[in-house]
CSV table of C-alpha atoms in Angstrom, one decimal:
chain,number,residue,atom,x,y,z
J,107,MET,CA,37.3,-9.9,-3.9
J,108,ALA,CA,34.5,-12.4,-3.0
J,109,GLN,CA,31.1,-11.8,-4.6
J,110,GLN,CA,28.7,-10.3,-2.1
J,111,GLN,CA,25.7,-12.5,-1.1
J,112,TYR,CA,22.2,-11.3,-0.1
J,113,LEU,CA,19.2,-13.3,1.1
J,114,VAL,CA,16.0,-11.3,0.3
J,115,VAL,CA,12.9,-12.4,2.1
J,116,GLY,CA,9.8,-11.5,0.1
J,117,SER,CA,9.4,-10.6,-3.6
J,118,GLY,CA,7.2,-7.5,-3.4
J,119,PHE,CA,8.4,-4.1,-4.4
J,120,ALA,CA,10.8,-3.7,-1.4
J,121,GLY,CA,12.5,-7.0,-1.9
J,122,SER,CA,12.5,-7.1,-5.7
J,123,VAL,CA,13.8,-3.5,-6.3
J,124,LEU,CA,16.7,-4.2,-3.9
J,125,ALA,CA,17.4,-7.6,-5.4
J,126,ARG,CA,17.6,-6.2,-8.9
J,127,ARG,CA,19.8,-3.2,-8.0
J,128,LEU,CA,22.2,-5.3,-5.9
J,129,ALA,CA,22.4,-8.0,-8.5
J,130,GLN,CA,23.0,-5.6,-11.4
J,131,GLU,CA,24.8,-2.6,-9.9
J,132,GLN,CA,26.8,-4.4,-7.3
J,133,ASN,CA,27.2,-7.8,-9.0
J,134,ALA,CA,25.9,-9.4,-5.8
J,135,ARG,CA,24.5,-12.9,-5.8
J,136,VAL,CA,20.9,-12.7,-4.5
J,137,THR,CA,18.6,-15.4,-3.4
J,138,ILE,CA,14.9,-14.5,-2.9
J,139,LEU,CA,12.8,-16.6,-0.5
J,140,GLU,CA,9.1,-16.1,-1.2
J,141,LYS,CA,6.5,-17.7,1.0
J,142,ARG,CA,3.7,-17.6,-1.6
J,143,ASP,CA,3.6,-19.6,-4.8
J,144,HIS,CA,4.1,-16.5,-7.0
J,145,ILE,CA,6.4,-13.4,-7.2
J,146,ALA,CA,5.3,-9.7,-6.9
J,147,GLY,CA,3.9,-9.9,-3.3
J,148,ASN,CA,0.6,-8.0,-3.0
J,149,MET,CA,1.2,-6.5,-6.5
J,150,TYR,CA,0.5,-9.9,-8.1
J,151,ASP,CA,-2.1,-9.9,-10.9
J,152,ALA,CA,-3.4,-12.6,-13.2
J,153,TYR,CA,-6.2,-13.2,-15.7
J,154,ASP,CA,-9.4,-14.7,-14.3
J,155,GLN,CA,-11.8,-17.1,-16.1
J,156,ALA,CA,-13.6,-14.2,-17.7
J,157,GLY,CA,-10.4,-12.9,-19.2
J,158,VAL,CA,-10.1,-9.9,-16.9
J,159,LEU,CA,-6.7,-9.0,-15.6
J,160,VAL,CA,-7.3,-8.7,-11.9
J,161,HIS,CA,-5.2,-7.5,-8.9
J,162,ARG,CA,-5.4,-10.4,-6.6
J,163,TYR,CA,-4.8,-8.4,-3.4
J,164,GLY,CA,-6.7,-5.3,-4.1
J,165,PRO,CA,-6.3,-2.4,-6.5
J,166,HIS,CA,-2.8,-0.9,-7.1
J,167,ILE,CA,-1.9,2.1,-9.1
J,168,LEU,CA,1.6,3.3,-9.8
J,169,VAL,CA,1.8,6.9,-8.5
J,170,LEU,CA,5.2,8.5,-8.1
J,171,ASN,CA,6.9,11.9,-8.0
J,172,ARG,CA,10.5,10.7,-8.2
J,173,ALA,CA,11.9,10.5,-11.7
J,174,ASP,CA,14.7,8.1,-10.8
J,175,CYS,CA,12.2,5.6,-9.3
J,176,PHE,CA,9.9,5.8,-12.3
J,177,GLN,CA,12.8,5.5,-14.8
J,178,PHE,CA,14.1,2.4,-13.0
J,179,LEU,CA,10.7,0.7,-13.2
J,180,SER,CA,10.3,1.8,-16.8
J,181,ARG,CA,13.1,-0.6,-17.7
J,182,PHE,CA,10.8,-3.5,-17.1
J,183,THR,CA,7.5,-2.4,-18.6
J,184,ASP,CA,5.7,-0.1,-21.0
J,185,TRP,CA,3.0,2.0,-19.4
J,186,THR,CA,-0.6,3.0,-19.9
J,187,TYR,CA,-1.4,6.5,-18.6
J,188,TYR,CA,-4.1,6.2,-15.9
J,189,GLU,CA,-5.7,8.8,-13.6
J,190,HIS,CA,-7.4,7.1,-10.7
J,191,ARG,CA,-10.8,8.3,-9.6
J,192,VAL,CA,-12.8,7.1,-6.6
J,193,LEU,CA,-16.5,7.6,-5.8
J,194,THR,CA,-17.8,7.4,-2.3
J,195,GLU,CA,-21.5,6.7,-1.5
J,196,ILE,CA,-23.0,9.1,1.1
J,197,ASP,CA,-26.7,8.6,2.0
J,198,GLY,CA,-27.2,6.9,-1.4
J,199,ILE,CA,-25.4,9.7,-3.4
J,200,GLN,CA,-22.1,9.0,-5.1
J,201,VAL,CA,-19.6,11.8,-5.0
J,202,PRO,CA,-15.8,12.2,-5.7
J,203,LEU,CA,-13.3,11.2,-3.1
J,204,PRO,CA,-11.4,13.1,-1.8
J,205,ILE,CA,-14.2,15.4,-1.0
J,206,ASN,CA,-13.9,18.4,-3.4
J,207,PHE,CA,-16.0,21.2,-4.6
J,208,THR,CA,-18.1,18.9,-6.8
J,209,SER,CA,-18.8,16.7,-3.8
J,210,ILE,CA,-19.9,19.7,-1.7
J,211,ARG,CA,-22.2,21.0,-4.5
J,212,THR,CA,-23.7,17.6,-4.8
J,213,LEU,CA,-24.3,17.0,-1.1
J,214,PHE,CA,-25.5,20.5,0.0
J,215,PRO,CA,-28.2,22.9,-1.3
J,216,PRO,CA,-26.7,25.5,-3.7
J,217,LEU,CA,-26.6,28.5,-1.4
J,218,GLN,CA,-25.2,26.5,1.5
J,219,ALA,CA,-22.6,24.8,-0.7
J,220,GLN,CA,-21.4,28.2,-2.1
J,221,GLU,CA,-21.1,29.6,1.4
J,222,ILE,CA,-19.0,26.6,2.5
J,223,ILE,CA,-16.8,26.8,-0.5
J,224,ASP,CA,-16.3,30.6,-0.2
J,225,LEU,CA,-15.3,30.3,3.5
J,226,LEU,CA,-13.0,27.4,2.9
J,227,LEU,CA,-11.2,29.3,0.1
J,228,GLU,CA,-11.0,32.4,2.3
J,229,THR,CA,-9.6,30.4,5.2
J,230,TYR,CA,-7.2,28.0,3.5
J,231,GLY,CA,-6.7,29.2,-0.1
J,232,GLU,CA,-7.3,27.6,-3.5
J,233,HIS,CA,-6.1,24.1,-4.1
J,234,ALA,CA,-5.4,23.5,-0.4
J,235,GLN,CA,-5.7,20.0,1.0
J,236,ILE,CA,-6.8,19.9,4.6
J,237,PRO,CA,-6.7,16.7,6.7
J,238,ILE,CA,-10.1,16.1,8.3
J,239,LEU,CA,-8.7,16.2,11.9
J,240,GLU,CA,-7.2,19.7,11.1
J,241,LEU,CA,-10.4,20.9,9.6
J,242,ARG,CA,-12.3,19.9,12.7
J,243,LYS,CA,-10.2,22.3,14.8
J,244,ASN,CA,-11.4,25.4,12.9
J,245,GLN,CA,-13.4,27.7,15.1
J,246,SER,CA,-15.8,28.9,12.5
J,247,PRO,CA,-19.3,27.4,13.2
J,248,LEU,CA,-19.9,26.9,9.5
J,249,ILE,CA,-16.6,25.1,8.9
J,250,GLN,CA,-17.1,23.1,12.1
J,251,ASP,CA,-20.5,22.0,10.9
J,252,PHE,CA,-19.1,21.0,7.5
J,253,ALA,CA,-16.1,19.2,9.1
J,254,GLY,CA,-18.5,17.4,11.4
J,255,PHE,CA,-20.5,16.2,8.4
J,256,VAL,CA,-17.5,15.0,6.5
J,257,TYR,CA,-16.1,13.3,9.6
J,258,ARG,CA,-19.4,11.4,10.3
J,259,LYS,CA,-20.2,10.6,6.7
J,260,VAL,CA,-16.8,9.9,5.2
J,261,PHE,CA,-14.3,9.0,8.0
J,262,LEU,CA,-16.0,7.7,11.1
J,263,ASP,CA,-17.6,4.4,10.0
J,264,TYR,CA,-15.0,3.7,7.3
J,265,THR,CA,-12.1,4.2,9.6
J,266,THR,CA,-13.8,2.2,12.4
J,267,LYS,CA,-14.4,-0.8,10.3
J,268,MET,CA,-11.0,-0.6,8.6
J,269,TRP,CA,-8.9,-0.2,11.7
J,270,ASP,CA,-11.4,-1.1,14.5
J,271,LEU,CA,-10.5,2.3,16.0
J,272,ASP,CA,-12.0,5.7,16.2
J,273,PRO,CA,-10.3,8.1,13.6
J,274,THR,CA,-8.8,10.1,16.5
J,275,GLN,CA,-7.0,6.9,17.7
J,276,VAL,CA,-5.4,6.3,14.3
J,277,ASP,CA,-2.0,7.9,13.5
J,278,PRO,CA,-2.7,11.3,11.7
J,279,SER,CA,-0.5,10.1,8.8
J,280,VAL,CA,-3.2,7.6,7.9
J,281,THR,CA,-6.2,9.9,8.1
J,282,ALA,CA,-4.4,12.6,6.2
J,283,ARG,CA,-4.1,10.4,3.2
J,284,ILE,CA,-7.7,11.5,2.2
J,285,PRO,CA,-7.9,15.2,2.8
J,286,VAL,CA,-10.6,17.7,1.9
J,287,ARG,CA,-9.5,19.2,-1.4
J,288,LEU,CA,-10.3,22.8,-2.3
J,289,SER,CA,-10.7,22.5,-6.0
J,290,TYR,CA,-12.8,20.6,-8.6
J,291,ASP,CA,-9.9,18.2,-9.2
J,292,SER,CA,-11.4,14.7,-9.0
J,293,ARG,CA,-8.2,12.7,-9.4
J,294,HIS,CA,-7.5,10.5,-6.4
J,295,PHE,CA,-3.8,11.1,-6.6
J,296,LEU,CA,-1.8,14.2,-7.6
J,297,GLN,CA,1.6,12.7,-8.2
J,298,LYS,CA,3.6,13.5,-11.4
J,299,TYR,CA,3.6,9.9,-12.6
J,300,GLN,CA,0.3,8.0,-12.7
J,301,TYR,CA,0.4,4.8,-14.7
J,302,MET,CA,-0.6,1.2,-15.0
J,303,PRO,CA,2.0,-1.4,-16.4
J,304,LYS,CA,0.7,-2.2,-19.9
J,305,GLU,CA,1.1,-6.0,-19.4
J,306,GLY,CA,0.4,-6.0,-15.7
J,307,TYR,CA,2.4,-6.0,-12.5
J,308,THR,CA,3.4,-9.7,-12.6
J,309,LYS,CA,5.1,-9.2,-16.0
J,310,LEU,CA,7.0,-6.2,-14.6
J,311,PHE,CA,8.3,-8.2,-11.7
J,312,GLU,CA,9.2,-11.1,-13.9
J,313,ARG,CA,11.4,-8.9,-15.9
J,314,MET,CA,12.8,-7.1,-12.8
J,315,LEU,CA,13.9,-10.5,-11.3
J,316,ASP,CA,15.2,-11.9,-14.6
J,317,HIS,CA,18.9,-11.5,-13.9
J,318,PRO,CA,21.7,-14.2,-13.8
J,319,ASN,CA,22.6,-13.1,-10.3
J,320,ILE,CA,19.1,-13.6,-8.9
J,321,GLN,CA,17.6,-16.9,-7.9
J,322,VAL,CA,13.9,-17.1,-6.7
J,323,GLN,CA,12.6,-19.9,-4.4
J,324,LEU,CA,8.8,-19.9,-4.2
J,325,ASN,CA,6.8,-21.7,-1.5
J,326,THR,CA,9.6,-21.1,0.9
J,327,ASN,CA,8.9,-19.7,4.3
J,328,ALA,CA,12.2,-18.0,5.4
J,329,VAL,CA,11.5,-18.4,9.1
J,330,ASP,CA,11.7,-22.1,8.6
J,331,HIS,CA,15.3,-21.8,7.4
J,332,LEU,CA,16.7,-18.8,9.3
J,333,GLN,CA,18.0,-19.0,12.8
J,334,LEU,CA,19.2,-16.0,14.8
J,335,LYS,CA,21.5,-16.6,17.8
J,336,GLY,CA,24.1,-14.5,19.6
J,337,GLY,CA,24.1,-11.8,16.9
J,338,ARG,CA,24.8,-14.3,14.2
J,339,VAL,CA,22.5,-15.5,11.4
J,340,TYR,CA,22.3,-19.2,10.5
J,341,LEU,CA,20.7,-20.6,7.3
J,342,ASP,CA,19.5,-24.2,7.7
J,343,GLY,CA,21.9,-24.6,10.6
J,344,SER,CA,25.0,-23.2,8.9
J,345,ARG,CA,26.5,-19.8,9.6
J,346,TYR,CA,25.4,-17.3,6.9
J,347,LYS,CA,27.7,-14.3,6.5
J,348,GLY,CA,25.9,-12.4,3.7
J,349,GLY,CA,23.3,-9.7,4.1
J,350,VAL,CA,19.7,-10.4,4.8
J,351,ILE,CA,17.0,-8.1,3.5
J,352,TYR,CA,13.8,-9.0,5.4
J,353,THR,CA,10.4,-7.7,4.3
J,354,GLY,CA,8.1,-10.0,6.3
J,355,PRO,CA,6.4,-9.7,9.7
J,356,VAL,CA,9.1,-8.8,12.2
J,357,ASP,CA,7.4,-10.6,15.1
J,358,GLU,CA,7.4,-13.9,13.1
J,359,LEU,CA,11.2,-13.6,12.5
J,360,LEU,CA,11.8,-13.6,16.3
J,361,GLY,CA,9.3,-16.3,17.1
J,362,TYR,CA,6.7,-13.8,18.6
J,363,ARG,CA,8.8,-13.6,21.8
J,364,TYR,CA,7.3,-10.2,22.6
J,365,GLY,CA,3.8,-11.2,21.6
J,366,GLU,CA,2.1,-11.0,18.2
J,367,LEU,CA,1.9,-7.6,16.7
J,368,PRO,CA,-1.6,-6.7,15.7
J,369,TYR,CA,-2.4,-6.2,12.0
J,370,ARG,CA,-5.6,-5.6,10.0
J,371,SER,CA,-6.4,-8.2,7.4
J,372,LEU,CA,-8.8,-8.3,4.4
J,373,HIS,CA,-11.3,-10.8,3.1
J,374,PHE,CA,-11.7,-10.6,-0.7
J,375,GLN,CA,-15.0,-11.4,-2.4
J,376,TRP,CA,-14.9,-11.9,-6.1
J,377,GLU,CA,-17.8,-11.6,-8.5
J,378,THR,CA,-18.2,-11.9,-12.2
J,379,TRP,CA,-21.1,-10.0,-13.8
J,380,GLN,CA,-22.6,-10.6,-17.2
J,381,ARG,CA,-22.7,-6.9,-18.2
J,382,ASP,CA,-20.3,-4.3,-19.6
J,383,HIS,CA,-19.9,-2.4,-16.3
J,384,ILE,CA,-21.2,-2.5,-12.7
J,385,GLN,CA,-20.3,0.9,-11.4
J,386,ALA,CA,-19.3,4.4,-12.6
J,387,SER,CA,-15.8,4.5,-11.2
J,388,PRO,CA,-13.0,2.0,-10.8
J,389,VAL,CA,-13.4,2.1,-7.0
J,390,LEU,CA,-16.6,2.7,-5.1
J,391,ASN,CA,-16.2,3.4,-1.3
J,392,TRP,CA,-18.8,2.6,1.3
J,393,PRO,CA,-18.2,4.8,4.3
J,394,ASP,CA,-21.2,3.4,6.2
J,395,LYS,CA,-21.9,0.6,8.6
J,396,ARG,CA,-22.0,-2.3,6.1
J,397,PRO,CA,-19.0,-4.6,6.6
J,398,ALA,CA,-17.3,-3.9,3.3
J,399,THR,CA,-15.2,-0.8,2.7
J,400,ARG,CA,-15.0,-0.7,-1.1
J,401,ARG,CA,-15.6,-2.5,-4.4
J,402,THR,CA,-13.2,-2.4,-7.3
J,403,GLU,CA,-14.2,-3.0,-10.9
J,404,MET,CA,-11.0,-4.5,-12.2
J,405,LYS,CA,-11.3,-3.9,-15.9
J,406,ARG,CA,-11.7,-0.1,-15.3
J,407,LEU,CA,-8.3,-0.2,-13.6
J,408,THR,CA,-6.6,-2.2,-16.4
J,409,GLN,CA,-8.7,-0.4,-19.1
J,410,GLN,CA,-9.6,-3.6,-20.9
J,411,GLU,CA,-12.2,-3.6,-23.5
J,412,ILE,CA,-14.2,-6.8,-22.8
J,413,PRO,CA,-17.9,-6.5,-23.7
J,414,GLY,CA,-20.6,-8.3,-21.8
J,415,VAL,CA,-18.6,-9.3,-18.7
J,416,THR,CA,-16.8,-7.6,-15.8
J,417,THR,CA,-15.2,-8.6,-12.5
J,418,THR,CA,-15.4,-6.9,-9.2
J,419,LEU,CA,-13.5,-7.3,-5.9
J,420,THR,CA,-15.2,-6.3,-2.6
J,421,GLU,CA,-13.0,-5.9,0.4
J,422,ILE,CA,-14.1,-6.7,4.0
J,423,PRO,CA,-11.5,-5.8,6.7
J,424,GLY,CA,-11.0,-7.7,9.9
J,425,ALA,CA,-8.5,-8.4,12.7
J,426,TYR,CA,-5.6,-10.5,11.5
J,427,SER,CA,-5.4,-13.9,13.2
J,428,ARG,CA,-2.5,-16.2,12.4
J,429,GLY,CA,-3.7,-19.3,10.6
J,430,ASP,CA,-7.2,-18.1,10.1
J,431,ALA,CA,-8.9,-19.2,6.9
J,432,VAL,CA,-10.5,-15.7,6.3
J,433,PHE,CA,-8.3,-13.2,8.0
J,434,GLY,CA,-5.0,-15.1,8.1
J,435,GLU,CA,-2.9,-12.7,6.1
J,436,PRO,CA,-1.4,-9.5,7.7
J,437,TYR,CA,-1.9,-6.5,5.4
J,438,TYR,CA,-1.9,-3.3,7.5
J,439,PRO,CA,0.1,-2.5,10.7
J,440,ILE,CA,-1.9,-0.6,13.2
J,441,VAL,CA,-0.1,2.7,13.6
J,442,ASN,CA,-0.5,4.0,17.1
J,443,ASP,CA,1.7,4.5,20.2
J,444,GLN,CA,0.9,1.2,21.9
J,445,CYS,CA,1.6,-1.0,18.8
J,446,GLN,CA,4.7,1.1,18.0
J,447,GLY,CA,6.1,0.5,21.5
J,448,GLN,CA,5.6,-3.3,21.0
J,449,TYR,CA,7.3,-3.2,17.6
J,450,GLU,CA,10.3,-1.2,19.0
J,451,ARG,CA,11.1,-4.2,21.3
J,452,TYR,CA,11.6,-6.3,18.2
J,453,ALA,CA,13.5,-3.6,16.3
J,454,ARG,CA,15.9,-3.1,19.2
J,455,GLU,CA,16.7,-6.8,19.5
J,456,LEU,CA,17.4,-7.0,15.7
J,457,GLU,CA,19.9,-4.2,16.1
J,458,ASN,CA,22.2,-7.0,17.5
J,459,TYR,CA,22.1,-8.5,14.0
J,460,PRO,CA,23.8,-6.0,11.7
J,461,GLN,CA,23.5,-8.4,8.8
J,462,ILE,CA,19.7,-7.9,8.8
J,463,THR,CA,18.0,-5.0,7.1
J,464,LEU,CA,14.3,-4.4,7.7
J,465,VAL,CA,12.4,-2.8,4.9
J,466,GLY,CA,8.7,-2.6,4.0
J,467,ARG,CA,5.3,-2.3,5.6
J,468,LEU,CA,5.4,-5.5,7.7
J,469,ALA,CA,9.1,-5.5,8.6
J,470,GLU,CA,9.2,-1.8,9.6
J,471,TYR,CA,5.6,-1.9,10.9
J,472,ARG,CA,4.8,1.3,9.0
J,473,TYR,CA,1.9,2.3,6.7
J,474,TYR,CA,3.8,2.5,3.4
J,475,ASN,CA,1.9,3.1,0.2
J,476,MET,CA,3.5,1.9,-3.1
J,477,GLU,CA,5.3,5.2,-3.7
J,478,ALA,CA,6.8,5.3,-0.2
J,479,VAL,CA,8.0,1.7,-0.3
J,480,ILE,CA,9.7,2.1,-3.7
J,481,CYS,CA,11.4,5.2,-2.4
J,482,ARG,CA,12.4,3.4,0.8
J,483,ALA,CA,14.0,0.6,-1.2
J,484,PHE,CA,16.1,3.2,-3.1
J,485,GLN,CA,17.1,4.7,0.3
J,486,ILE,CA,18.1,1.3,1.7
J,487,TYR,CA,20.1,0.5,-1.4
J,488,GLU,CA,22.2,3.7,-0.9
J,489,GLU,CA,22.7,2.8,2.7
J,490,LEU,CA,23.8,-0.7,1.9
J,491,CYS,CA,26.3,0.5,-0.6
J,492,GLN,CA,28.0,3.0,1.6
J,493,PRO,CA,31.7,2.1,2.3
J,494,LYS,CA,32.3,-0.3,5.2
J,495,GLU,CA,33.8,2.5,7.3
J,496,SER,CA,30.4,4.3,7.1
J,497,GLY,CA,28.6,1.3,8.5
J,498,GLY,CA,27.2,-0.3,5.3
J,499,ILE,CA,27.5,-3.9,4.3
J,500,ALA,CA,29.0,-3.3,0.9
């Protein structure tokens, strides 16, 4: 039986997890085409001139509930336990995010704070997590006032500058990521597994892709080599009969024939400070009208002990524009009905190419976080390995 072949476009979590599992568990020959000059996609990290290990594309924390996914990744790294905490600045006061009982007691006078907490507990129960749009529907005047405050001070300006949309125009799955939490728990995430790779994400990816069946080609834009015609896939002009796992922008793959899909992009501002620390938490959010959304102090994430110097990354969102020097990288699909309808035109056309599997935030035009995209890669692997009569490639 001939050895299976796969072409994987992109070396982030979606592409790399699938590449490793196919290469090792199915003995498939896998070629990864990576547009950038490094592996690991947006997970890429490296040491800066100050000796700080920095996440080049914004902060990333491994948070998972699935043991099988965690055990798979643990084959390629040792871990450092890490509980992520975020502060948000409201009218000059820094409070935990998600908004919790500590936040409420800090922002409101004692008697009013207690009244709000008591009514929230009576209405929703201890440890509940309520999305802000749901909280605003409550008919109690006190809860409505509280929800209105949180909406204005935490969600409105932050969401507007992040997405260039009012929060009510953004898919609820996005706004629900930061609920109001009815407890004193200040952890940003509640998943079972919360870790940082001890030697960084790039080392994890290097080990994941270190397999004799995997070949990686950097600085290679797949769309310059792939041609799609009549339900067939061609690679540099020759018919390619293997599977294609595509994790890049789906509109680019089809030459933007239905128009460019809108994305949000980010401008990163790096600063080195000659002091031990610059802020009280790894990430500080600014839910106000300043252009930036948040600032990350990198060595708080990586838990490095480097006295006298620290590095921060400030993020400024903007509309993605292909080829732009500042906002020329697509990061976030805009999840609403209009954009989804445009994406579906691309997805329907690609159904004519059964060799191609779309996976990941850009290819599926979905707002995946790290946990979701790893689980999605596991799901896609199982689908690819179904017997042929069930519709799989393998």
